């Protein structure tokens, strides 16, 4: 069964850096796009950025350009999203999702990674 | 890019039907047949319900149906069941990325 497994809870201070991961298990995601989704407390879903596993092409939603960096390591079937300087407003639940290249169906979702940023 | 517009909430009694609208623009919903819908229960990850406007992945009950007209997509849940009480999000392709709707809370009375 295809699964996306994300890294766990992170508690950080403003200004710190962070990199969270999303690993595909029991399947090769070489021809998949991985998307990252933010869900702030009590709020809706927002696409942040996308990375293609095969060639590491990246795309970003306008609101997140310069705010985060998405990447992938095909050798270990893992995608990442990282922040260089966290803000309190980055406190949220972050999901990764996978869609086969050429389709628009986000079939597989990680369990979510909770990030709390507070001084 | 702004989020697609959905009603904040809809409700219905068990067995009834409800329809959720998702209004975008000629650059997203109106431009591509790449509209999908996701169901999210509290504390859970979203789940794909519909893709390519009106296709259901295997395992999704046929109570869920969807369509699109011009810049507005719609999701209909027929024969409401208690387990349908959840948040629902539409999603559209927009150029090279995607955009979600604002989300709709479906309450089963």
Short mmCIF file of C-alpha atoms in Angstrom, two decimals:
data_model
loop_
_atom_site.label_atom_id
_atom_site.label_comp_id
_atom_site.label_asym_id
_atom_site.label_seq_id
_atom_site.Cartn_x
_atom_site.Cartn_y
_atom_site.Cartn_z
CA UNK A 1 0.00 0.00 0.00
CA UNK A 2 1.28 3.46 -0.88
CA UNK A 3 2.02 5.65 2.10
CA UNK A 4 3.51 9.07 2.70
CA UNK A 5 5.12 9.32 6.11
CA UNK A 6 5.95 12.76 7.47
CA UNK A 7 8.30 13.84 10.19
CA UNK A 8 6.84 14.63 13.60
CA UNK A 9 5.95 17.60 15.76
CA UNK A 10 8.37 20.53 15.76
CA UNK A 11 8.53 23.27 18.38
CA UNK A 12 10.71 26.18 17.32
CA UNK A 13 11.50 29.77 18.17
CA UNK A 14 11.09 32.70 15.77
CA UNK A 15 14.12 33.11 13.57
CA UNK A 16 15.12 29.44 13.70
CA UNK A 17 15.36 27.27 10.59
CA UNK A 18 13.42 24.08 9.93
CA UNK A 19 13.25 21.28 7.40
CA UNK A 20 10.42 18.74 7.50
CA UNK A 21 10.26 15.57 5.46
CA UNK A 22 7.80 13.38 3.59
CA UNK A 23 8.94 9.86 2.72
CA UNK A 24 7.17 7.57 0.31
CA UNK A 25 7.13 3.97 1.42
CA UNK A 26 6.64 0.76 -0.50
CA UNK A 27 6.60 2.63 -3.80
CA UNK A 28 8.81 4.65 -6.10
CA UNK A 29 7.57 8.17 -6.56
CA UNK A 30 9.97 8.92 -9.41
CA UNK A 31 7.17 10.10 -11.73
CA UNK A 32 5.18 11.93 -9.09
CA UNK A 33 4.76 15.52 -8.03
CA UNK A 34 4.80 16.18 -4.31
CA UNK A 35 2.80 19.15 -3.11
CA UNK A 36 2.98 20.81 0.27
CA UNK A 37 -0.17 22.14 1.94
CA UNK A 38 -0.51 24.49 4.90
CA UNK A 39 -3.45 24.40 7.28
CA UNK A 40 -3.33 27.11 9.90
CA UNK A 41 -5.29 26.53 13.12
CA UNK A 42 -9.01 26.41 12.34
CA UNK A 43 -8.40 27.44 8.73
CA UNK A 44 -8.56 25.93 5.25
CA UNK A 45 -6.04 24.27 2.99
CA UNK A 46 -3.44 26.25 1.02
CA UNK A 47 -1.02 24.92 -1.58
CA UNK A 48 2.51 26.14 -0.90
CA UNK A 49 4.89 24.54 -3.35
CA UNK A 50 5.47 21.55 -5.56
CA UNK A 51 8.48 19.40 -6.45
CA UNK A 52 8.83 16.71 -9.10
CA UNK A 53 10.63 13.65 -7.78
CA UNK A 54 12.33 12.75 -11.03
CA UNK A 55 14.08 15.99 -11.96
CA UNK A 56 13.46 18.11 -8.83
CA UNK A 57 11.63 20.79 -10.82
CA UNK A 58 9.93 23.14 -8.36
CA UNK A 59 6.93 25.43 -8.51
CA UNK A 60 5.54 27.77 -5.87
CA UNK A 61 2.23 29.40 -5.11
CA UNK A 62 2.68 33.19 -5.32
CA UNK A 63 2.12 33.74 -1.59
CA UNK A 64 4.95 31.39 -0.68
CA UNK A 65 7.66 32.48 -3.12
CA UNK A 66 10.72 33.37 -1.08
CA UNK A 67 9.10 32.08 2.12
CA UNK A 68 9.85 28.36 1.79
CA UNK A 69 11.99 26.01 -0.29
CA UNK A 70 10.80 22.62 -1.51
CA UNK A 71 13.17 19.87 -2.58
CA UNK A 72 13.40 16.12 -3.11
CA UNK A 73 15.96 13.34 -2.72
CA UNK A 74 15.04 10.59 -5.17
CA UNK A 75 17.58 8.17 -3.71
CA UNK A 76 15.61 7.93 -0.48
CA UNK A 77 12.14 8.66 -1.85
CA UNK A 78 11.85 11.75 0.33
CA UNK A 79 10.58 15.28 -0.25
CA UNK A 80 11.26 18.26 1.97
CA UNK A 81 10.03 21.73 2.74
CA UNK A 82 12.23 24.15 4.63
CA UNK A 83 12.20 27.57 6.24
CA UNK A 84 15.32 29.65 6.80
CA UNK A 85 13.78 31.93 9.41
CA UNK A 86 10.51 30.92 11.04
CA UNK A 87 7.84 33.35 12.16
CA UNK A 88 5.06 32.84 14.67
CA UNK A 89 2.65 32.95 11.74
CA UNK A 90 4.23 29.75 10.38
CA UNK A 91 2.51 27.84 13.19
CA UNK A 92 0.36 25.34 11.33
CA UNK A 93 -0.18 21.75 10.27
CA UNK A 94 1.67 20.89 7.08
CA UNK A 95 0.68 18.07 4.75
CA UNK A 96 2.47 16.55 1.80
CA UNK A 97 0.48 15.01 -1.04
CA UNK A 98 1.42 13.08 -4.19
CA UNK A 99 0.00 13.19 -7.72
CA UNK A 100 1.19 11.19 -10.71
CA UNK A 101 2.82 13.44 -13.30
CA UNK A 102 0.31 14.44 -15.96
CA UNK A 103 -2.67 14.01 -13.68
CA UNK A 104 -4.41 16.40 -11.31
CA UNK A 105 -5.41 13.83 -8.74
CA UNK A 106 -3.74 14.12 -5.37
CA UNK A 107 -4.31 10.53 -4.33
CA UNK A 108 -1.87 10.12 -1.49
CA UNK A 109 -1.51 12.25 1.60
CA UNK A 110 0.86 12.26 4.53
CA UNK A 111 -0.42 12.30 8.09
CA UNK A 112 0.63 15.91 8.64
CA UNK A 113 3.49 17.59 10.50
CA UNK A 114 2.63 20.05 13.25
CA UNK A 115 4.91 23.07 13.50
CA UNK A 116 4.62 25.40 16.49
CA UNK A 117 6.65 28.61 16.50
CA UNK A 118 6.71 30.61 19.71
CA UNK A 119 9.17 32.64 21.72
CA UNK B 1 -4.04 33.96 -6.91
CA UNK B 2 -7.13 34.00 -4.70
CA UNK B 3 -8.77 30.95 -3.25
CA UNK B 4 -11.80 29.59 -5.05
CA UNK B 5 -15.06 30.63 -3.40
CA UNK B 6 -17.17 28.06 -1.54
CA UNK B 7 -20.10 28.54 0.85
CA UNK B 8 -18.96 28.50 4.44
CA UNK B 9 -21.45 25.81 5.44
CA UNK B 10 -24.30 23.66 4.22
CA UNK B 11 -26.48 21.25 6.14
CA UNK B 12 -28.99 18.53 5.57
CA UNK B 13 -30.79 15.67 7.26
CA UNK B 14 -29.79 12.04 6.74
CA UNK B 15 -31.00 10.85 3.36
CA UNK B 16 -31.22 14.32 1.86
CA UNK B 17 -28.97 15.79 -0.82
CA UNK B 18 -26.69 18.80 -0.52
CA UNK B 19 -24.73 20.64 -3.18
CA UNK B 20 -21.54 22.64 -2.65
CA UNK B 21 -20.51 25.24 -5.20
CA UNK B 22 -16.96 26.25 -6.04
CA UNK B 23 -16.59 29.48 -7.99
CA UNK B 24 -13.36 30.43 -9.69
CA UNK B 25 -12.42 32.35 -12.79
CA UNK B 26 -11.72 31.79 -16.46
CA UNK B 27 -8.07 31.27 -15.47
CA UNK B 28 -8.65 28.29 -13.21
CA UNK B 29 -11.97 26.41 -12.94
CA UNK B 30 -13.17 27.73 -16.30
CA UNK B 31 -9.92 27.02 -18.11
CA UNK B 32 -9.22 23.39 -17.24
CA UNK B 33 -11.09 20.15 -16.58
CA UNK B 34 -8.77 19.61 -13.61
CA UNK B 35 -11.14 20.22 -10.71
CA UNK B 36 -10.90 17.87 -7.76
CA UNK B 37 -12.69 17.62 -4.43
CA UNK B 38 -11.38 16.56 -1.02
CA UNK B 39 -13.08 15.52 2.19
CA UNK B 40 -11.44 16.24 5.52
CA UNK B 41 -12.61 14.95 8.88
CA UNK B 42 -11.35 16.70 12.03
CA UNK B 43 -7.78 15.75 12.83
CA UNK B 44 -7.38 13.78 9.61
CA UNK B 45 -5.61 14.32 6.32
CA UNK B 46 -7.71 15.28 3.30
CA UNK B 47 -9.06 12.45 1.15
CA UNK B 48 -9.58 12.60 -2.62
CA UNK B 49 -13.27 12.27 -3.55
CA UNK B 50 -13.46 13.50 -7.14
CA UNK B 51 -10.87 14.28 -9.82
CA UNK B 52 -11.01 15.63 -13.38
CA UNK B 53 -14.33 17.38 -12.62
CA UNK B 54 -16.49 14.28 -12.20
CA UNK B 55 -14.45 11.08 -11.84
CA UNK B 56 -14.47 9.04 -8.63
CA UNK B 57 -11.44 7.07 -7.44
CA UNK B 58 -12.19 3.47 -6.61
CA UNK B 59 -13.72 3.11 -3.16
CA UNK B 60 -15.55 6.44 -3.19
CA UNK B 61 -19.32 5.86 -2.96
CA UNK B 62 -21.42 6.90 -5.93
CA UNK B 63 -23.38 9.15 -3.55
CA UNK B 64 -20.70 11.67 -4.39
CA UNK B 65 -21.05 13.29 -7.79
CA UNK B 66 -19.71 16.46 -9.34
CA UNK B 67 -19.96 18.69 -12.37
CA UNK B 68 -18.73 21.97 -13.80
CA UNK B 69 -20.31 24.81 -15.73
CA UNK B 70 -18.23 27.73 -16.90
CA UNK B 71 -16.30 29.04 -13.88
CA UNK B 72 -18.27 27.12 -11.25
CA UNK B 73 -17.83 23.53 -10.14
CA UNK B 74 -20.27 21.69 -7.90
CA UNK B 75 -20.18 18.67 -5.60
CA UNK B 76 -23.41 16.89 -4.72
CA UNK B 77 -23.76 14.45 -1.87
CA UNK B 78 -26.90 12.35 -2.28
CA UNK B 79 -28.43 10.30 0.52
CA UNK B 80 -26.51 12.10 3.26
CA UNK B 81 -25.03 9.87 5.92
CA UNK B 82 -23.65 10.77 9.32
CA UNK B 83 -20.09 10.01 8.18
CA UNK B 84 -20.41 12.75 5.53
CA UNK B 85 -20.23 15.34 8.32
CA UNK B 86 -16.87 16.91 7.40
CA UNK B 87 -15.12 19.75 5.61
CA UNK B 88 -14.99 19.73 1.81
CA UNK B 89 -12.52 21.54 -0.42
CA UNK B 90 -12.47 22.01 -4.16
CA UNK B 91 -9.17 22.37 -5.98
CA UNK B 92 -8.34 23.57 -9.47
CA UNK B 93 -5.32 23.59 -11.69
CA UNK B 94 -4.12 27.13 -12.36
CA UNK B 95 -1.36 27.42 -14.90
CA UNK B 96 1.43 25.30 -13.46
CA UNK B 97 0.17 25.12 -9.89
CA UNK B 98 -3.06 24.47 -7.99
CA UNK B 99 -5.45 26.46 -5.84
CA UNK B 100 -7.92 25.28 -3.18
CA UNK B 101 -11.36 26.55 -2.42
CA UNK B 102 -12.17 28.27 0.86
CA UNK B 103 -13.76 25.11 2.23
CA UNK B 104 -17.32 24.14 3.18
CA UNK B 105 -18.47 22.58 6.43
CA UNK B 106 -21.18 19.99 5.78
CA UNK B 107 -23.32 19.29 8.82
CA UNK B 108 -25.60 16.28 8.95
CA UNK B 109 -28.47 17.30 11.20
#
